[in-house]
Amino acid sequence: MSGFGVAPSGGRMGGRGGSQWFGVDGGADFEANLGADEQAYRREFGEPASSGIDFGKYADIPVEVELPQGMAALPDAARPCKEFPELQCGRLLLRNLRMAGFTVPTPVQGNSVPMALTGLDVISVAQTGSGKTLAFMLPIMFKLLEAGPGGGGGGGGRNSVVAIRALAMAPTRELAIQIMDETKKFSFRTGLRICVAYGGAPFGDQMREMERGCDILVATPGRLDDMIGRGRVTLREIRFLVLDEADRMLDMGFEPQLRELSEMMPEAGERRQTLMFSATWPKEVRELANEFQDNAVRIHVGSSDKLVAAQSITQHVNVVDDPRSKMRLVEGLVRDMELKARDLGAEPATGRRGGVPCHTVIFVNRKREVDDVARQLSRIDGLGGLRVVALHGDMTQQRRDVSLDMVKSGRAQVLVATDVAARGLDVTTVNQVINYDMPMNIEDYIHRIGRTGRAGRSGDAHTFLDAVEDEGIAAKLEQRSEERRVGKECRSRWS
């Protein structure tokens, strides 16, 4: 990438609430304000969610790097880093990483961020929960701060056309919201404005927020296409494009919209840097990368020949034919986890923030069964105060937001959901995932159980199979699983 200068003195002005622009290193009173900044950060975001990560596990995760044709070796500045200060991304961002609890880069961060900072297009193929949001947002935030305030990113008043410089595309509203929430932590008091756009929420509210200024937009393809179609947003000034969970966007049929949006942006290369992240690397994703990127470096974190679960997740598989027996087993798992959480010192849920945090996510295939399972679990004997919430596509956006807020704030301990929560749900306290039903494919299975064991933590995944309906998927589970015993346990029931 080229064409960016140094932030002018003064930059974007505003109060201490975060709109003042000081470039990458902060103002003259940066050191003096550290204490007050941290107090404000804690009031807004709470204690760092990354505490308790076993960073030592990162050293055991293999990383493969594939260079584009014509590149014999990575530039020195693009080589992997082991500590965030090595990135030289400025005092403001390093302060926010520290306050957010990030001390050591994950493999996808340590490899992709240095490459992106040098201007390379990057493809990162990595499992869910590997820290991808920071991997693409850190270089974008640094370059925007280095370049200075943009002239067209909103701020023009009502009904003005918003020209954004950085765009992160996500397949679902849940993932878009998660990316925005995480990015706001990293961009705290930098002057950068982060906005989100997704369907199911009032169009006008989202546009008014963008009109006040938008440096980075996180959006789903459908809502962004609508905003452009109404003449409210332009992509002509895009300098940074992120496609997160590119495989999922293709699965959901967004390919035509992605190609149309690409034609409205500057071309890849000198005028636009593109970062692509995907959990899988099928032919369709490779073709999309070839069209959207220019001489991209590909990073593969973990197994390079198959999609596997995170090593921090212990997988348990049982074949259960009787629905009542399955429900009793699920109740037992929830009961054990709730009692364990209470034994660790947390109080039973009281409806207020600060009780036992969310520890269990249960996936059910059929929307109509989600509410039934949630109701049954909320009546487990001897667990007064246990709060169970549901999440599925037939719920209104308001109800879905309430359920997610209860889970993220610790006011609900169990979430029962369809695959709408399989991607984009990042709750670090989740200790176990239960597949009440096995999904239709292995990719969804991996993303489901990836709601636990995130960022180096350990977790358990319990899956219940039907001896007849799930025989085929069990064989695929054996092929993809690093724990070969999983498939053997399943197959023994059919032998």
Coordinates of C-alpha atoms in Angstrom, one line a residue:
M1 CA 0.0 0.0 0.0
S2 CA 1.0 3.5 -0.7
G3 CA -0.4 7.0 -0.7
F4 CA -0.6 7.6 3.0
G5 CA 1.0 10.4 4.9
V6 CA 1.6 11.3 8.5
A7 CA -1.3 12.6 10.7
P8 CA -1.3 16.3 10.8
S9 CA -0.9 18.1 14.0
G10 CA -4.2 18.5 15.8
G11 CA -6.1 16.1 13.6
R12 CA -9.7 15.3 14.5
M13 CA -10.8 17.2 17.6
G14 CA -13.1 16.4 20.4
G15 CA -13.3 15.7 24.1
R16 CA -11.6 13.0 26.1
G17 CA -14.4 10.7 25.1
G18 CA -12.3 9.4 22.3
S19 CA -12.8 11.5 19.2
Q20 CA -9.6 13.5 19.4
W21 CA -7.0 12.4 16.9
F22 CA -3.3 12.1 18.0
G23 CA -1.9 9.9 15.4
V24 CA -0.2 6.6 16.4
D25 CA 1.6 7.8 19.6
G26 CA -0.9 10.0 21.4
G27 CA -0.4 13.5 22.6
A28 CA 2.1 15.2 24.8
D29 CA 0.2 14.1 27.9
F30 CA 0.0 10.4 26.9
E31 CA 2.0 9.1 29.9
A32 CA 0.2 11.4 32.3
N33 CA -3.2 10.1 31.2
L34 CA -2.5 6.4 31.3
G35 CA -4.1 5.9 34.7
A36 CA -7.2 7.8 33.8
D37 CA -7.4 6.0 30.4
E38 CA -7.2 2.6 32.1
Q39 CA -10.0 3.5 34.5
A40 CA -12.2 4.7 31.7
Y41 CA -11.4 1.5 29.7
R42 CA -12.4 -0.7 32.6
R43 CA -15.7 1.2 33.1
E44 CA -16.6 0.7 29.5
F45 CA -15.3 -2.8 28.8
G46 CA -14.6 -4.4 32.2
E47 CA -11.7 -6.6 33.0
P48 CA -9.6 -8.0 30.2
A49 CA -11.3 -11.1 28.7
S50 CA -8.0 -12.6 27.6
S51 CA -6.8 -13.4 31.2
G52 CA -6.2 -17.0 31.7
I53 CA -5.1 -17.9 28.2
D54 CA -2.4 -20.6 28.0
F55 CA -0.1 -18.8 25.6
G56 CA 2.4 -21.7 25.8
K57 CA 0.1 -23.7 23.6
Y58 CA 0.7 -21.4 20.7
A59 CA 4.3 -22.7 20.2
D60 CA 2.9 -26.1 19.3
I61 CA 0.6 -24.9 16.5
P62 CA 2.1 -25.3 13.0
V63 CA 2.1 -22.4 10.6
E64 CA 2.7 -22.7 6.8
V65 CA 3.4 -19.7 4.6
E66 CA 2.9 -19.8 0.8
L67 CA 4.5 -17.0 -1.1
P68 CA 3.0 -15.7 -4.4
Q69 CA 4.8 -16.2 -7.6
G70 CA 7.8 -13.9 -8.0
M71 CA 8.4 -13.5 -4.3
A72 CA 11.5 -15.5 -3.2
A73 CA 11.3 -14.6 0.5
L74 CA 9.3 -12.4 2.8
P75 CA 10.7 -8.9 3.4
D76 CA 12.4 -8.6 6.8
A77 CA 9.7 -6.3 8.1
A78 CA 7.0 -8.9 7.2
R79 CA 8.6 -11.8 9.2
P80 CA 6.6 -13.2 12.1
C81 CA 6.7 -11.5 15.5
K82 CA 6.5 -13.0 19.0
E83 CA 5.8 -9.9 20.9
F84 CA 3.4 -7.0 20.1
P85 CA 6.0 -4.3 20.7
E86 CA 8.0 -5.8 17.8
L87 CA 5.3 -4.5 15.4
Q88 CA 6.1 -0.8 16.2
C89 CA 2.5 0.1 15.8
G90 CA 2.5 3.1 18.2
R91 CA 1.8 3.8 21.8
L92 CA -2.0 4.2 21.5
L93 CA -2.6 0.7 20.1
L94 CA -0.1 -1.0 22.3
R95 CA -1.8 0.6 25.3
N96 CA -5.2 -0.7 24.2
L97 CA -3.8 -4.2 23.6
R98 CA -2.4 -4.3 27.1
M99 CA -5.6 -3.1 28.6
A100 CA -7.5 -5.7 26.6
G101 CA -5.3 -8.4 28.0
F102 CA -3.3 -9.2 24.9
T103 CA 0.3 -9.9 25.8
V104 CA 1.5 -12.4 23.2
P105 CA 0.2 -12.7 19.6
T106 CA -1.6 -15.8 18.5
P107 CA -0.1 -17.6 15.5
V108 CA -2.5 -15.9 13.1
Q109 CA -1.7 -12.5 14.6
G110 CA 2.0 -13.0 14.8
N111 CA 2.3 -14.1 11.2
S112 CA -0.4 -12.0 9.3
V113 CA 0.0 -8.6 11.1
P114 CA 3.6 -8.0 10.1
M115 CA 2.8 -8.9 6.5
A116 CA -0.3 -6.6 6.4
L117 CA 1.7 -3.8 7.9
T118 CA 4.1 -3.9 5.0
G119 CA 1.2 -3.6 2.6
L120 CA 0.9 -7.2 1.4
D121 CA -2.4 -8.8 0.6
V122 CA -2.8 -11.7 3.0
I123 CA -5.0 -14.8 3.1
S124 CA -5.2 -16.4 6.5
V125 CA -6.7 -19.9 6.8
A126 CA -7.2 -20.5 10.5
Q127 CA -9.6 -22.2 12.9
T128 CA -12.3 -20.3 14.7
G129 CA -11.3 -18.6 18.0
S130 CA -7.7 -18.0 16.8
G131 CA -7.7 -14.2 17.2
K132 CA -8.5 -13.2 13.6
T133 CA -10.3 -9.9 14.4
L134 CA -7.2 -8.3 15.9
A135 CA -5.1 -9.9 13.1
F136 CA -6.9 -7.8 10.4
M137 CA -7.9 -4.7 12.5
L138 CA -4.5 -3.9 14.0
P139 CA -2.8 -3.1 10.7
I140 CA -5.8 -1.2 9.4
M141 CA -6.1 0.9 12.6
F142 CA -2.3 1.6 12.5
K143 CA -2.4 2.7 8.9
L144 CA -5.5 4.9 9.4
L145 CA -3.9 6.6 12.4
E146 CA -0.7 7.1 10.5
A147 CA -2.6 8.6 7.5
G148 CA -4.6 11.0 9.6
P149 CA -8.3 11.9 9.5
G150 CA -10.1 11.1 6.3
G151 CA -12.0 13.8 4.4
G152 CA -15.1 11.8 3.4
G153 CA -15.8 9.3 6.2
G154 CA -19.1 11.0 7.3
G155 CA -19.4 14.1 9.3
G156 CA -21.3 15.8 6.5
G157 CA -24.7 15.9 8.2
R158 CA -28.0 14.3 7.5
N159 CA -28.5 12.5 4.2
S160 CA -24.8 13.0 3.2
V161 CA -23.0 10.4 1.3
V162 CA -20.6 8.5 3.5
A163 CA -17.2 7.5 1.9
I164 CA -15.4 4.9 4.1
R165 CA -11.7 4.0 3.9
A166 CA -11.8 0.6 5.6
L167 CA -14.5 -2.1 5.2
A168 CA -14.8 -5.4 7.0
M169 CA -17.3 -7.8 5.5
A170 CA -18.9 -10.5 7.6
P171 CA -21.6 -13.1 6.6
T172 CA -23.9 -12.7 9.6
R173 CA -25.2 -9.9 11.8
E174 CA -23.9 -11.7 14.9
L175 CA -20.3 -11.8 13.6
A176 CA -20.5 -8.2 12.4
I177 CA -21.6 -7.1 15.9
Q178 CA -18.8 -9.2 17.5
I179 CA -16.2 -7.7 15.2
M180 CA -17.4 -4.1 15.9
D181 CA -17.4 -4.8 19.7
E182 CA -13.9 -6.1 19.7
T183 CA -12.6 -3.4 17.4
K184 CA -14.0 -0.7 19.7
K185 CA -11.8 -2.1 22.5
F186 CA -8.7 -1.9 20.3
S187 CA -9.5 1.6 19.0
F188 CA -10.3 3.1 22.4
R189 CA -9.5 6.8 22.6
T190 CA -7.6 6.8 19.3
G191 CA -10.1 9.0 17.5
L192 CA -11.1 6.2 15.1
R193 CA -14.9 5.8 14.7
I194 CA -16.2 2.2 14.2
C195 CA -19.6 1.6 12.7
V196 CA -21.7 -1.5 11.9
A197 CA -24.4 -2.1 9.3
Y198 CA -26.5 -5.3 9.2
G199 CA -30.1 -6.2 8.3
G200 CA -32.9 -6.6 10.8
A201 CA -32.1 -3.3 12.5
P202 CA -33.4 0.2 11.6
F203 CA -31.7 1.5 8.4
G204 CA -31.9 5.1 9.6
D205 CA -30.3 4.6 12.9
Q206 CA -27.3 2.9 11.3
M207 CA -27.0 5.7 8.7
R208 CA -27.1 8.5 11.3
E209 CA -24.3 6.8 13.2
M210 CA -22.2 6.7 10.1
E211 CA -23.0 10.3 9.2
R212 CA -21.3 11.4 12.4
G213 CA -18.1 9.9 11.1
C214 CA -17.0 6.4 10.0
D215 CA -13.4 5.3 9.6
I216 CA -14.0 1.6 9.7
L217 CA -17.3 0.0 8.7
V218 CA -18.2 -3.6 9.6
A219 CA -21.0 -4.8 7.4
T220 CA -23.0 -7.7 6.0
P221 CA -23.2 -7.8 2.2
G222 CA -27.0 -7.3 2.1
R223 CA -27.3 -4.2 4.2
L224 CA -24.2 -2.6 2.6
D225 CA -25.6 -3.2 -0.9
D226 CA -28.9 -1.6 0.3
M227 CA -27.0 1.5 1.6
I228 CA -25.1 1.9 -1.7
G229 CA -28.3 1.3 -3.8
R230 CA -29.9 4.2 -1.9
G231 CA -27.0 6.5 -2.7
R232 CA -26.0 6.8 1.0
V233 CA -22.6 5.1 1.0
T234 CA -19.8 5.0 -1.6
L235 CA -16.8 2.7 -1.8
R236 CA -14.7 4.9 -4.1
E237 CA -12.3 5.7 -1.3
I238 CA -11.8 2.2 0.1
R239 CA -8.2 1.5 0.9
F240 CA -8.6 -1.6 3.1
L241 CA -11.0 -4.5 2.5
V242 CA -11.5 -7.5 4.8
L243 CA -13.4 -10.6 3.9
D244 CA -14.0 -12.5 7.2
E245 CA -15.2 -16.0 7.1
A246 CA -15.1 -15.9 3.3
D247 CA -16.1 -19.6 3.0
R248 CA -19.3 -18.9 5.0
M249 CA -20.2 -15.9 2.8
L250 CA -20.0 -18.1 -0.3
D251 CA -22.0 -20.8 1.4
M252 CA -24.7 -18.3 2.1
G253 CA -24.9 -17.2 -1.5
F254 CA -23.2 -13.8 -1.2
E255 CA -20.8 -14.3 -4.1
P256 CA -22.8 -12.1 -6.6
Q257 CA -23.0 -9.3 -4.1
L258 CA -19.4 -9.5 -3.3
R259 CA -18.4 -9.3 -6.9
E260 CA -20.7 -6.3 -7.5
L261 CA -19.3 -4.5 -4.4
S262 CA -15.7 -5.2 -5.6
E263 CA -16.4 -3.4 -8.9
M264 CA -17.3 -0.2 -6.9
M265 CA -13.9 -0.1 -5.1
P266 CA -10.4 0.9 -6.2
E267 CA -8.5 -2.0 -7.8
A268 CA -6.6 -4.4 -5.7
G269 CA -2.9 -3.7 -5.3
E270 CA -1.5 -0.2 -5.0
R271 CA -4.9 1.4 -4.4
R272 CA -6.5 -1.2 -2.2
Q273 CA -5.2 -3.7 0.3
T274 CA -7.3 -6.9 0.8
L275 CA -7.1 -9.2 3.8
M276 CA -9.1 -12.5 3.6
F277 CA -9.8 -14.9 6.4
S278 CA -11.4 -18.3 6.1
A279 CA -11.7 -21.4 8.2
T280 CA -11.5 -23.6 5.1
W281 CA -9.7 -23.4 1.7
P282 CA -11.9 -24.9 -0.9
K283 CA -11.7 -24.2 -4.6
E284 CA -14.4 -21.5 -4.5
V285 CA -12.5 -19.5 -1.8
R286 CA -9.3 -19.8 -3.8
E287 CA -11.0 -18.4 -6.9
L288 CA -12.5 -15.5 -4.9
A289 CA -9.0 -14.7 -3.5
N290 CA -7.5 -14.6 -7.0
E291 CA -10.1 -12.1 -8.1
F292 CA -10.1 -9.9 -5.0
Q293 CA -6.4 -9.9 -4.1
D294 CA -3.1 -9.0 -5.7
N295 CA -0.1 -11.3 -5.2
A296 CA -1.4 -12.4 -1.8
V297 CA 0.7 -14.3 0.8
R298 CA -1.2 -17.3 2.2
I299 CA -0.9 -18.3 5.8
H300 CA -2.3 -21.6 7.0
V301 CA -2.5 -22.0 10.8
G302 CA -2.9 -25.6 12.0
S303 CA -3.4 -28.6 9.9
S304 CA -2.9 -27.7 6.2
D305 CA -4.8 -30.6 4.6
K306 CA -8.0 -30.7 6.6
L307 CA -10.2 -28.7 8.9
V308 CA -9.8 -29.8 12.5
A309 CA -11.0 -28.6 15.8
A310 CA -8.7 -26.6 18.0
Q311 CA -6.3 -28.7 20.0
S312 CA -7.6 -27.1 23.2
I313 CA -11.0 -28.8 22.8
T314 CA -11.6 -32.2 24.1
Q315 CA -14.3 -34.0 22.0
H316 CA -16.8 -36.5 23.5
V317 CA -19.2 -38.4 21.2
N318 CA -22.1 -40.6 22.3
V319 CA -24.7 -42.5 20.3
V320 CA -28.1 -42.0 22.0
D321 CA -31.3 -43.4 20.4
D322 CA -33.8 -42.4 23.0
P323 CA -34.7 -38.6 23.1
R324 CA -35.5 -38.8 26.8
S325 CA -32.1 -40.3 27.6
K326 CA -30.4 -37.6 25.6
M327 CA -32.2 -34.9 27.5
R328 CA -31.2 -36.5 30.8
L329 CA -27.6 -36.5 29.7
V330 CA -27.8 -32.9 28.6
E331 CA -29.3 -31.9 31.9
G332 CA -26.5 -33.7 33.7
L333 CA -23.8 -31.9 31.8
V334 CA -25.5 -28.5 32.5
R335 CA -26.0 -29.3 36.1
D336 CA -22.3 -30.4 36.6
M337 CA -21.0 -27.3 34.9
E338 CA -23.3 -24.9 36.8
L339 CA -22.3 -26.5 40.2
K340 CA -18.7 -26.3 39.2
A341 CA -19.0 -22.7 38.4
R342 CA -20.7 -22.0 41.7
D343 CA -18.0 -23.9 43.6
L344 CA -15.4 -21.6 42.1
G345 CA -16.8 -18.7 44.0
A346 CA -19.4 -17.2 41.7
E347 CA -22.9 -16.6 43.1
P348 CA -26.0 -18.1 41.5
A349 CA -27.6 -15.9 38.9
T350 CA -29.7 -13.1 40.3
G351 CA -30.6 -11.3 37.1
R352 CA -27.8 -8.8 37.6
R353 CA -24.4 -8.6 35.9
G354 CA -21.8 -10.5 37.8
G355 CA -23.4 -13.8 38.6
V356 CA -22.3 -17.2 37.2
P357 CA -21.2 -16.4 33.6
C358 CA -22.3 -18.2 30.5
H359 CA -20.7 -21.6 30.5
T360 CA -22.6 -23.8 28.1
V361 CA -23.8 -23.4 24.5
I362 CA -26.2 -26.1 23.2
F363 CA -26.8 -26.4 19.4
V364 CA -30.2 -27.8 18.1
N365 CA -30.9 -28.3 14.4
R366 CA -34.6 -27.3 14.4
K367 CA -35.7 -23.9 15.3
R368 CA -39.0 -25.2 16.8
E369 CA -37.0 -27.4 19.2
V370 CA -34.7 -24.7 20.5
D371 CA -37.4 -23.2 22.7
D372 CA -38.5 -26.6 24.0
V373 CA -35.0 -27.6 25.0
A374 CA -34.5 -24.2 26.7
R375 CA -37.7 -24.5 28.7
Q376 CA -36.8 -28.0 29.9
L377 CA -33.3 -26.9 31.0
S378 CA -34.7 -23.9 32.9
R379 CA -36.6 -26.3 35.1
I380 CA -33.7 -28.5 36.3
D381 CA -34.3 -29.5 39.9
G382 CA -32.1 -28.0 42.5
L383 CA -30.6 -25.2 40.3
G384 CA -32.6 -22.2 41.3
G385 CA -31.3 -19.1 39.6
L386 CA -30.1 -20.9 36.4
R387 CA -31.0 -18.8 33.4
V388 CA -31.4 -20.3 30.0
V389 CA -32.0 -18.3 26.8
A390 CA -32.8 -19.2 23.2
L391 CA -31.5 -17.9 19.9
H392 CA -32.8 -18.8 16.4
G393 CA -33.7 -17.3 13.1
D394 CA -37.5 -17.0 13.8
M395 CA -36.9 -14.6 16.7
T396 CA -37.1 -10.9 16.1
Q397 CA -33.8 -9.0 16.0
Q398 CA -34.7 -7.3 19.3
R399 CA -35.2 -10.7 21.0
R400 CA -32.0 -12.0 19.5
D401 CA -30.1 -9.0 20.8
V402 CA -31.6 -9.4 24.3
S403 CA -30.5 -13.1 24.4
L404 CA -27.0 -12.3 23.2
D405 CA -26.7 -9.4 25.7
M406 CA -27.7 -11.7 28.5
V407 CA -25.1 -14.3 27.5
K408 CA -22.3 -11.8 27.0
S409 CA -23.1 -9.9 30.3
G410 CA -23.2 -13.0 32.4
R411 CA -26.9 -12.8 33.2
A412 CA -27.6 -16.1 31.4
Q413 CA -25.6 -19.3 32.0
V414 CA -26.9 -21.5 29.1
L415 CA -27.6 -20.6 25.5
V416 CA -29.7 -22.9 23.3
A417 CA -29.4 -22.0 19.7
T418 CA -29.4 -23.1 16.0
D419 CA -26.4 -22.6 13.8
V420 CA -27.1 -18.8 13.9
A421 CA -24.7 -18.8 16.9
A422 CA -22.1 -21.2 15.3
R423 CA -20.1 -18.2 13.9
G424 CA -19.7 -14.8 15.5
L425 CA -20.4 -15.8 19.1
D426 CA -17.3 -15.0 21.1
V427 CA -17.9 -15.5 24.8
T428 CA -14.7 -16.5 26.5
T429 CA -16.3 -18.0 29.6
V430 CA -18.0 -20.9 27.6
N431 CA -16.5 -24.1 29.0
Q432 CA -18.5 -26.6 27.0
V433 CA -20.5 -27.0 23.8
I434 CA -23.2 -29.6 23.4
N435 CA -24.4 -30.7 20.1
Y436 CA -27.9 -31.9 21.0
D437 CA -28.2 -32.7 17.2
M438 CA -25.2 -33.4 14.9
P439 CA -25.1 -30.8 12.1
M440 CA -25.3 -31.8 8.5
N441 CA -21.6 -31.3 7.7
I442 CA -18.2 -31.3 9.4
E443 CA -17.5 -27.6 8.7
D444 CA -20.5 -26.6 10.8
Y445 CA -19.5 -29.1 13.5
I446 CA -16.0 -27.5 13.7
H447 CA -17.5 -24.0 14.0
R448 CA -20.0 -25.1 16.6
I449 CA -17.5 -26.6 19.0
G450 CA -15.2 -23.6 18.3
R451 CA -17.4 -21.6 20.6
T452 CA -15.3 -23.1 23.4
G453 CA -11.6 -23.5 23.8
R454 CA -11.0 -20.1 22.3
A455 CA -7.7 -18.3 22.1
G456 CA -5.8 -21.0 23.9
R457 CA -8.3 -21.9 26.6
S458 CA -9.4 -25.4 27.1
G459 CA -13.0 -26.6 26.6
D460 CA -15.2 -29.7 26.1
A461 CA -17.5 -30.6 23.2
H462 CA -20.2 -33.2 23.7
T463 CA -22.0 -34.5 20.7
F464 CA -25.0 -36.9 20.6
L465 CA -25.4 -39.0 17.5
D466 CA -28.4 -41.0 16.2
A467 CA -27.4 -44.5 15.2
V468 CA -29.4 -44.4 12.0
E469 CA -29.5 -40.7 10.9
D470 CA -25.8 -39.9 11.7
E471 CA -24.0 -43.0 10.5
G472 CA -22.6 -41.2 7.4
I473 CA -21.5 -38.0 9.2
A474 CA -19.8 -40.1 11.9
A475 CA -17.5 -41.6 9.3
K476 CA -16.5 -38.1 8.1
L477 CA -16.1 -37.1 11.7
E478 CA -13.5 -39.9 12.2
Q479 CA -11.6 -38.8 9.0
R480 CA -11.4 -35.2 10.1
S481 CA -10.8 -35.6 13.8
E482 CA -7.3 -35.8 15.3
E483 CA -8.8 -37.9 18.0
R484 CA -9.4 -41.1 16.1
R485 CA -11.1 -42.6 19.1
V486 CA -14.1 -40.4 18.3
G487 CA -15.0 -42.2 15.2
K488 CA -14.3 -45.6 16.7
E489 CA -16.7 -44.9 19.5
C490 CA -19.4 -44.1 17.0
R491 CA -18.7 -46.9 14.6
S492 CA -18.8 -49.6 17.4
R493 CA -22.5 -49.1 17.6
W494 CA -23.0 -50.1 14.0
S495 CA -20.6 -53.0 13.9

